[in-house]
Coordinates of C-alpha atoms in Angstrom, one line a residue:
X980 CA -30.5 -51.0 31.8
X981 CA -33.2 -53.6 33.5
X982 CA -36.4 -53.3 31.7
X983 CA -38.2 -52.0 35.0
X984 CA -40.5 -49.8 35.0
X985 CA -38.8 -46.0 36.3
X986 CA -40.9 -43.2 38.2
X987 CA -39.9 -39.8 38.4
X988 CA -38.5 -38.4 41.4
X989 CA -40.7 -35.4 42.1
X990 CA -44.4 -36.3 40.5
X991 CA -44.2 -40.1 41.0
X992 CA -45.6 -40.3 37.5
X993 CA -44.1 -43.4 35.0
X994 CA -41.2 -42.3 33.0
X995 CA -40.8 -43.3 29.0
X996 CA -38.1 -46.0 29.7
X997 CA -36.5 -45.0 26.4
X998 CA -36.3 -41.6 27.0
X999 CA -34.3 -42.5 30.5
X1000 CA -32.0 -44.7 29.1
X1001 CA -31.2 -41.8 27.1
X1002 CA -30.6 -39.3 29.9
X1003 CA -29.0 -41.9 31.3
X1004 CA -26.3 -42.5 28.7
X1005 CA -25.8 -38.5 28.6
X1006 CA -25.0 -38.4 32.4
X1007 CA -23.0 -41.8 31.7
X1008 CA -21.1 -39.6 28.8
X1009 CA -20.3 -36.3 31.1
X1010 CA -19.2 -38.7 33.9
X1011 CA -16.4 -40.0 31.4
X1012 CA -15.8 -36.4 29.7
X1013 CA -15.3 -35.1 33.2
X1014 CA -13.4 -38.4 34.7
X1015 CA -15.7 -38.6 37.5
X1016 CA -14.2 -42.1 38.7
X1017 CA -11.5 -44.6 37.6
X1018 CA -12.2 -48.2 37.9
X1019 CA -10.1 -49.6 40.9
X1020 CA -10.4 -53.5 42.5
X1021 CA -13.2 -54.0 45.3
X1022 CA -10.5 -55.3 47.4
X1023 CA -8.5 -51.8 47.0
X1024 CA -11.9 -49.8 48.4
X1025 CA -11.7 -52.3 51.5
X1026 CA -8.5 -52.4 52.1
X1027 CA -7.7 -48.7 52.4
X1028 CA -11.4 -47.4 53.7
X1029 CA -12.3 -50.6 55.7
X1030 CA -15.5 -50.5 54.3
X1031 CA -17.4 -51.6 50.8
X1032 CA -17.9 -48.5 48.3
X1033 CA -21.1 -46.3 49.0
X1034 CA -23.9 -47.0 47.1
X1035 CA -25.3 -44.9 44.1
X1036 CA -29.0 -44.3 42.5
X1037 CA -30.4 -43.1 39.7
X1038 CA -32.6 -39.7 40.1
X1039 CA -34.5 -39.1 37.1
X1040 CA -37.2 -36.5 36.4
X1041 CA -39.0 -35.3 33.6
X1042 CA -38.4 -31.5 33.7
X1043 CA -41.1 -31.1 30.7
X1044 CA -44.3 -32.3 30.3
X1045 CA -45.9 -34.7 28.2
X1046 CA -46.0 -33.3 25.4
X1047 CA -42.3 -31.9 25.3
X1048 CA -40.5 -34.1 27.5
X1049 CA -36.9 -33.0 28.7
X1050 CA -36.0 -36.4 30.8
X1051 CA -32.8 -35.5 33.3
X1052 CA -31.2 -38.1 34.7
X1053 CA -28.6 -37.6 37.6
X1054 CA -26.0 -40.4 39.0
X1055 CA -25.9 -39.6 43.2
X1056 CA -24.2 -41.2 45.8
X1057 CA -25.6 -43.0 48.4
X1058 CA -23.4 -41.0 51.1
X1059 CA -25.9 -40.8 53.7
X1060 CA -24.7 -42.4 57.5
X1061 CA -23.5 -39.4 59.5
X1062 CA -19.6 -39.3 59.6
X1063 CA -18.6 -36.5 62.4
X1064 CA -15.1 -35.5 60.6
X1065 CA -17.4 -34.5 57.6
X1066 CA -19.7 -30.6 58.0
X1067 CA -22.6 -30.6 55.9
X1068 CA -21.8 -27.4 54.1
X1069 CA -23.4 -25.6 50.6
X1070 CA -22.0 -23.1 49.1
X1071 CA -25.6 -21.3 48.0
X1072 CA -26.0 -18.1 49.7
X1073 CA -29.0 -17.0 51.6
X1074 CA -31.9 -15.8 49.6
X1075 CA -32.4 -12.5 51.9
X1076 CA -28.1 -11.9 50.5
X1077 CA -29.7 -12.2 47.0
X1078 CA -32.5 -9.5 48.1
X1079 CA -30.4 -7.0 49.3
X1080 CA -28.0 -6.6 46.0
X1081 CA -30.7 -6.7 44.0
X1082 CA -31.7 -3.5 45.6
X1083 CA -28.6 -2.1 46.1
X1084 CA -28.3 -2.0 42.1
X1085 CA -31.6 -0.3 41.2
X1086 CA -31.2 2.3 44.5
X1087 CA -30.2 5.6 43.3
X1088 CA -26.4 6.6 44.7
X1089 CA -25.5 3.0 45.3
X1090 CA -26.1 1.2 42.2
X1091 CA -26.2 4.1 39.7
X1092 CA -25.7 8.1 39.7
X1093 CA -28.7 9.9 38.6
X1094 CA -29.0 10.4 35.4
X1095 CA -26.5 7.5 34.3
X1096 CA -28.6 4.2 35.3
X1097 CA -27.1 2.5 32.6
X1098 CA -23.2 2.8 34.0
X1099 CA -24.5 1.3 37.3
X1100 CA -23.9 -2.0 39.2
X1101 CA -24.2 -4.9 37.4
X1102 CA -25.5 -8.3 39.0
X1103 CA -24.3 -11.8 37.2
X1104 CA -25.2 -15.0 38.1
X1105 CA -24.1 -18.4 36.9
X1106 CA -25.5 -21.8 36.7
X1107 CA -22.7 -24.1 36.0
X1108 CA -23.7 -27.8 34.0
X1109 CA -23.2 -30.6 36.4
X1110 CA -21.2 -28.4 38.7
X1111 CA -19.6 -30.3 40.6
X1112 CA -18.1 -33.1 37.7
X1113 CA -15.8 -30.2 37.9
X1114 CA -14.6 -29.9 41.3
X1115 CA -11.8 -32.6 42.5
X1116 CA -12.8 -35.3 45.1
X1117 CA -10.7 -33.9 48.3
X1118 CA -10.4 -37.3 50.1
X1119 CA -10.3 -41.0 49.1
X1120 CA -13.8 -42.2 48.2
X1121 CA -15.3 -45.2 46.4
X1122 CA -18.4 -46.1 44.7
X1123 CA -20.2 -49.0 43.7
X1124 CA -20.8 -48.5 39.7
X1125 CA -24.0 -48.2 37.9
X1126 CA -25.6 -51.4 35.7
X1127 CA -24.6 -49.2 32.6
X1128 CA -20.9 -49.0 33.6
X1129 CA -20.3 -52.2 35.6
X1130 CA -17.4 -54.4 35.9
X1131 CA -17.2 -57.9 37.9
X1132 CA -15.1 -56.9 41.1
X1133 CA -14.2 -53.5 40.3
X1134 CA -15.6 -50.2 41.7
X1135 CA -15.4 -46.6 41.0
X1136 CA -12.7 -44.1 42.7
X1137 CA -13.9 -40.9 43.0
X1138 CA -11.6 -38.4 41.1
X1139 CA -14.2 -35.7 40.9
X1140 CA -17.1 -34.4 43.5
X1141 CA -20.4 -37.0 43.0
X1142 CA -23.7 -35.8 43.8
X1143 CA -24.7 -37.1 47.2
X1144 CA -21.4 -37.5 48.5
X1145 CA -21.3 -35.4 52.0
X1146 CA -18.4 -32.9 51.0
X1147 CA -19.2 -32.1 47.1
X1148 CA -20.5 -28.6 47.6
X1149 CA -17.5 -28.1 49.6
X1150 CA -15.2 -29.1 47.0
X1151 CA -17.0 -27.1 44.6
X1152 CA -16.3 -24.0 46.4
X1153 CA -12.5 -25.0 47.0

């Protein structure tokens, strides 16, 4: 990693460089674990999209404080022109959805029988690590690869969904 000086995301405040090359190398770890991308020749990206590989960023934050820092760091895709044969889509559903079966399973005769509250409804939810380093890339995509992974003419070929790329919420829900 350049020795640059890194900013978090969401407070703008200076980030322990140290402590991001760290989060980095853990993202860099999952991406392999998961098999995010294989490396693939430049020329193959061009010759089959017509175009270079989209570009990628680090997002890093420090989701603690000071004190106890808990540094994220978060390999995205620079997928941002507006392609027309792509819908935005994500899969989260509405917060007033949320509302409603949350008082569906304390209401009496919907969510539990009086005088049983404990055999009533029962209301999970998930949040998945890296979610969608588990989904499968549904279309040919290519990006360049990050300093810590780079290779002299090579790029990455998406085998998994990347942050930032226009379908990956899609192809988590798939």
């Amino acid at each position: 990693i350049t020795e640059a000086k890194v900013w978090d995301d969401i407070s703008g405040e200076e980030l322990d460089m140290s402590l991001v090359r760290a989060a980095r190398m853990e993202e860099m770890d999952e991406f392999e674990k998961h098999g995010v991308y294989v490396k693939a020749p430049m020329e193959q990206c061009i010759q089959r999209t017509g175009k270079k590989p989209t570009g990628v960023r680090w997002v890093d934050v420090n989701k603690g404080d000071n004190v106890h820092p808990g540094y994220r760091s978060r390999l995205v895709a620079k997928e941002i022109k507006i392609d027309k044969r792509l819908d935005l889509f994500a899969a989260t559903p509405p917060l007033g959805a949320k509302k409603l079966l949350f008082s569906w399973a304390v209401t009496e005769d919907i969510g539990y029988r009086k005088g049983n509250i404990h055999m009533g409804m029962k209301i999970e939810f998930i949040d998945v690590r890296r979610a969608y380093l588990h989904a499968d890339a549904q279309r040919e995509g290519y990006v360049h690869l990050p300093e810590e992974d780079s290779e002299e003419g090579m790029c990455g070929m998406l085998m998994k969904a990347m942050y930032g790329t226009r379908d990956a919420a899609q192809n988590w829900e798939i």
